[in-house]
């Protein structure tokens, strides 16, 4: 059965304290892996798409990497505005997105 | 370019009623997907439409249905509402058949009493 697991469930960081979020997956027929950011009461906001192992993408303080079995989202020197739930999703052969449960990040000033 | 819009944003219904939610995709996008988000189950795929045809369907009962119009706007309908249908319903649109990035709307918050 296809599965997407994110860890940790929650992460509390001090401003400037870098950390990583993990997304591991066991799926057949992966077309792509997506990272989204979701603020409370809002829809997910697209961050990155990764297609093949070894690929990396960066945007401001965020960097996403992909291996054959997992992806990492690195947050470098986070600020309070980086507080959000980060969702990982895999796109399967039938184009559906299968989401992980998310990691809720809280950054304290 | 305007983003994905969803109406209404909030809705309160009672058990047994039915509800229709609307989604307007980003201009030029022909694929629309619907998701249900709850604290317990997270984001779950409902169905996807492309050029007025349902391409995929998730594991939801037949009470959940949808359609897409020729202008790519989409509606989803839930009949005989149950308390467990309370959720944030999200619509996402994308532009290409393969390796498409899905852009989400703000969602419709449905509360069933």
Short mmCIF file of C-alpha atoms in Angstrom, two decimals:
data_model
loop_
_atom_site.label_atom_id
_atom_site.label_comp_id
_atom_site.label_asym_id
_atom_site.label_seq_id
_atom_site.Cartn_x
_atom_site.Cartn_y
_atom_site.Cartn_z
CA UNK A 1 0.00 0.00 0.00
CA UNK A 2 1.26 3.48 -0.87
CA UNK A 3 2.35 5.40 2.19
CA UNK A 4 3.75 8.84 2.95
CA UNK A 5 5.11 9.50 6.44
CA UNK A 6 6.30 12.83 7.77
CA UNK A 7 8.40 13.38 10.88
CA UNK A 8 8.45 14.90 13.33
CA UNK A 9 4.77 15.75 13.83
CA UNK A 10 5.70 19.04 15.47
CA UNK A 11 8.88 21.08 15.70
CA UNK A 12 9.52 24.05 17.94
CA UNK A 13 12.53 26.15 16.98
CA UNK A 14 14.19 29.25 18.26
CA UNK A 15 14.66 31.97 15.66
CA UNK A 16 17.89 31.21 13.81
CA UNK A 17 17.98 27.54 14.84
CA UNK A 18 18.23 25.49 11.63
CA UNK A 19 16.52 22.11 11.33
CA UNK A 20 15.21 19.50 8.89
CA UNK A 21 11.85 17.89 8.23
CA UNK A 22 11.59 14.39 6.85
CA UNK A 23 9.18 12.83 4.36
CA UNK A 24 9.58 9.12 3.70
CA UNK A 25 7.50 7.25 1.15
CA UNK A 26 6.76 3.76 -0.04
CA UNK A 27 4.89 4.07 -3.29
CA UNK A 28 4.89 2.41 -6.66
CA UNK A 29 5.23 4.61 -9.68
CA UNK A 30 6.38 7.93 -8.23
CA UNK A 31 6.04 10.76 -10.72
CA UNK A 32 7.09 13.58 -8.43
CA UNK A 33 7.31 14.77 -4.84
CA UNK A 34 5.81 18.07 -3.77
CA UNK A 35 6.26 20.29 -0.73
CA UNK A 36 3.55 22.68 0.37
CA UNK A 37 3.23 25.16 3.21
CA UNK A 38 -0.13 25.62 4.91
CA UNK A 39 -1.09 28.40 7.30
CA UNK A 40 -4.06 27.90 9.65
CA UNK A 41 -7.41 28.19 7.86
CA UNK A 42 -5.82 28.54 4.42
CA UNK A 43 -5.14 26.33 1.45
CA UNK A 44 -1.71 24.77 0.91
CA UNK A 45 0.81 27.02 -0.84
CA UNK A 46 3.12 25.36 -3.34
CA UNK A 47 6.83 25.40 -2.49
CA UNK A 48 8.79 22.81 -4.50
CA UNK A 49 8.56 19.91 -6.91
CA UNK A 50 11.28 17.24 -7.01
CA UNK A 51 11.35 14.56 -9.71
CA UNK A 52 14.47 12.46 -9.33
CA UNK A 53 16.88 11.27 -6.64
CA UNK A 54 19.68 13.74 -6.06
CA UNK A 55 17.62 16.74 -7.07
CA UNK A 56 17.67 19.84 -4.85
CA UNK A 57 15.58 23.01 -4.90
CA UNK A 58 16.00 26.20 -2.85
CA UNK A 59 13.81 29.14 -2.01
CA UNK A 60 14.88 31.74 0.53
CA UNK A 61 15.54 29.85 3.80
CA UNK A 62 14.11 26.56 2.50
CA UNK A 63 15.93 23.78 0.68
CA UNK A 64 14.35 20.52 -0.43
CA UNK A 65 16.25 17.37 -1.34
CA UNK A 66 15.18 13.98 -2.66
CA UNK A 67 16.54 10.45 -2.38
CA UNK A 68 14.98 7.20 -3.60
CA UNK A 69 13.02 6.71 -0.39
CA UNK A 70 12.72 10.09 1.29
CA UNK A 71 12.85 13.84 1.01
CA UNK A 72 14.11 16.45 3.40
CA UNK A 73 13.05 20.04 3.84
CA UNK A 74 15.84 22.03 5.45
CA UNK A 75 14.99 25.31 7.13
CA UNK A 76 18.05 27.51 7.57
CA UNK A 77 18.05 30.28 10.20
CA UNK A 78 14.24 30.28 10.46
CA UNK A 79 12.20 33.37 11.30
CA UNK A 80 8.82 33.51 13.07
CA UNK A 81 7.10 33.95 9.69
CA UNK A 82 8.28 30.46 8.74
CA UNK A 83 5.84 29.06 11.31
CA UNK A 84 3.35 26.87 9.42
CA UNK A 85 2.46 23.28 8.67
CA UNK A 86 4.65 21.80 5.96
CA UNK A 87 3.04 19.11 3.84
CA UNK A 88 4.75 16.57 1.66
CA UNK A 89 2.86 14.89 -1.19
CA UNK A 90 3.79 12.26 -3.75
CA UNK A 91 2.26 12.18 -7.20
CA UNK A 92 1.50 8.68 -8.35
CA UNK A 93 1.20 7.20 -11.81
CA UNK A 94 -2.48 8.15 -11.96
CA UNK A 95 -1.55 11.80 -11.20
CA UNK A 96 -3.23 11.76 -7.77
CA UNK A 97 -1.47 13.47 -4.89
CA UNK A 98 -1.07 11.40 -1.74
CA UNK A 99 -0.27 13.59 1.26
CA UNK A 100 1.59 13.01 4.49
CA UNK A 101 0.10 14.20 7.77
CA UNK A 102 2.38 17.25 7.89
CA UNK A 103 4.93 18.76 10.26
CA UNK A 104 3.83 21.79 12.25
CA UNK A 105 6.75 24.17 12.71
CA UNK A 106 6.70 26.90 15.35
CA UNK A 107 9.52 29.43 15.34
CA UNK A 108 9.88 31.58 18.47
CA UNK A 109 11.49 35.01 18.35
CA UNK B 1 -2.92 36.02 -12.62
CA UNK B 2 -5.80 35.32 -10.25
CA UNK B 3 -5.50 32.20 -8.12
CA UNK B 4 -7.96 29.42 -7.50
CA UNK B 5 -11.17 30.70 -5.98
CA UNK B 6 -13.70 28.75 -3.96
CA UNK B 7 -17.19 29.67 -2.87
CA UNK B 8 -18.62 29.82 -0.36
CA UNK B 9 -15.79 30.10 2.15
CA UNK B 10 -17.86 28.97 5.10
CA UNK B 11 -20.99 26.88 5.32
CA UNK B 12 -23.12 25.47 8.11
CA UNK B 13 -25.55 22.66 7.33
CA UNK B 14 -27.52 20.09 9.30
CA UNK B 15 -27.42 16.33 8.99
CA UNK B 16 -29.36 14.98 6.03
CA UNK B 17 -29.07 18.13 3.95
CA UNK B 18 -27.05 18.38 0.77
CA UNK B 19 -24.43 20.95 -0.20
CA UNK B 20 -22.78 22.19 -3.39
CA UNK B 21 -19.34 23.78 -3.39
CA UNK B 22 -17.85 25.70 -6.28
CA UNK B 23 -14.31 26.07 -7.58
CA UNK B 24 -12.92 28.35 -10.29
CA UNK B 25 -9.44 27.27 -11.43
CA UNK B 26 -6.56 29.48 -12.49
CA UNK B 27 -7.19 30.84 -15.98
CA UNK B 28 -5.97 28.32 -18.56
CA UNK B 29 -5.92 25.38 -16.15
CA UNK B 30 -8.07 22.48 -17.28
CA UNK B 31 -7.55 20.02 -14.44
CA UNK B 32 -9.39 20.41 -11.14
CA UNK B 33 -8.93 18.15 -8.13
CA UNK B 34 -10.89 18.09 -4.88
CA UNK B 35 -9.58 17.15 -1.44
CA UNK B 36 -11.07 16.79 2.01
CA UNK B 37 -8.95 17.89 4.97
CA UNK B 38 -9.77 16.89 8.55
CA UNK B 39 -7.59 16.90 11.70
CA UNK B 40 -7.81 13.12 11.98
CA UNK B 41 -7.34 12.02 8.37
CA UNK B 42 -5.35 14.88 6.90
CA UNK B 43 -5.69 15.69 3.21
CA UNK B 44 -7.53 13.01 1.27
CA UNK B 45 -8.15 12.92 -2.46
CA UNK B 46 -11.79 13.01 -3.55
CA UNK B 47 -11.74 13.19 -7.35
CA UNK B 48 -10.19 14.90 -10.34
CA UNK B 49 -11.72 16.33 -13.49
CA UNK B 50 -10.06 17.16 -16.77
CA UNK B 51 -11.94 18.62 -19.74
CA UNK B 52 -15.29 17.81 -18.12
CA UNK B 53 -14.37 14.15 -17.54
CA UNK B 54 -13.69 12.52 -14.22
CA UNK B 55 -10.16 11.04 -14.47
CA UNK B 56 -9.72 9.75 -10.95
CA UNK B 57 -11.75 9.04 -7.89
CA UNK B 58 -10.70 8.51 -4.28
CA UNK B 59 -12.18 6.17 -1.69
CA UNK B 60 -15.23 8.15 -0.71
CA UNK B 61 -18.88 7.03 -0.71
CA UNK B 62 -21.19 7.81 -3.59
CA UNK B 63 -22.71 10.69 -1.60
CA UNK B 64 -19.72 12.69 -2.83
CA UNK B 65 -19.95 13.67 -6.46
CA UNK B 66 -18.63 16.33 -8.76
CA UNK B 67 -18.70 17.77 -12.21
CA UNK B 68 -16.77 20.14 -14.41
CA UNK B 69 -18.12 22.64 -16.88
CA UNK B 70 -16.80 23.64 -20.29
CA UNK B 71 -15.12 26.72 -18.79
CA UNK B 72 -13.21 24.37 -16.39
CA UNK B 73 -15.13 25.56 -13.33
CA UNK B 74 -16.01 22.67 -11.08
CA UNK B 75 -18.60 21.85 -8.45
CA UNK B 76 -18.71 19.14 -5.86
CA UNK B 77 -21.87 17.96 -4.18
CA UNK B 78 -22.36 16.07 -0.95
CA UNK B 79 -25.78 14.57 -0.37
CA UNK B 80 -27.29 13.34 2.89
CA UNK B 81 -24.71 15.11 5.02
CA UNK B 82 -23.25 13.36 8.05
CA UNK B 83 -21.48 14.87 11.06
CA UNK B 84 -18.24 13.32 9.83
CA UNK B 85 -18.41 15.36 6.64
CA UNK B 86 -17.38 18.46 8.59
CA UNK B 87 -14.07 19.43 7.04
CA UNK B 88 -12.13 21.89 4.94
CA UNK B 89 -12.80 21.11 1.28
CA UNK B 90 -9.96 22.15 -0.97
CA UNK B 91 -9.88 22.54 -4.71
CA UNK B 92 -6.65 22.53 -6.71
CA UNK B 93 -6.01 23.28 -10.36
CA UNK B 94 -3.19 22.40 -12.71
CA UNK B 95 -2.27 23.03 -16.31
CA UNK B 96 -0.59 20.00 -17.83
CA UNK B 97 -1.38 16.35 -18.15
CA UNK B 98 1.92 15.11 -16.73
CA UNK B 99 4.09 16.22 -13.82
CA UNK B 100 1.65 18.94 -13.08
CA UNK B 101 1.89 21.18 -10.04
CA UNK B 102 -1.43 21.59 -8.28
CA UNK B 103 -2.28 25.05 -6.96
CA UNK B 104 -4.78 25.15 -4.14
CA UNK B 105 -7.61 27.49 -3.37
CA UNK B 106 -8.41 28.81 0.11
CA UNK B 107 -10.95 26.08 0.77
CA UNK B 108 -14.55 25.91 1.94
CA UNK B 109 -15.03 25.21 5.63
CA UNK B 110 -18.12 23.00 6.05
CA UNK B 111 -19.65 22.43 9.46
CA UNK B 112 -22.40 19.82 9.75
CA UNK B 113 -24.57 20.07 12.86
#
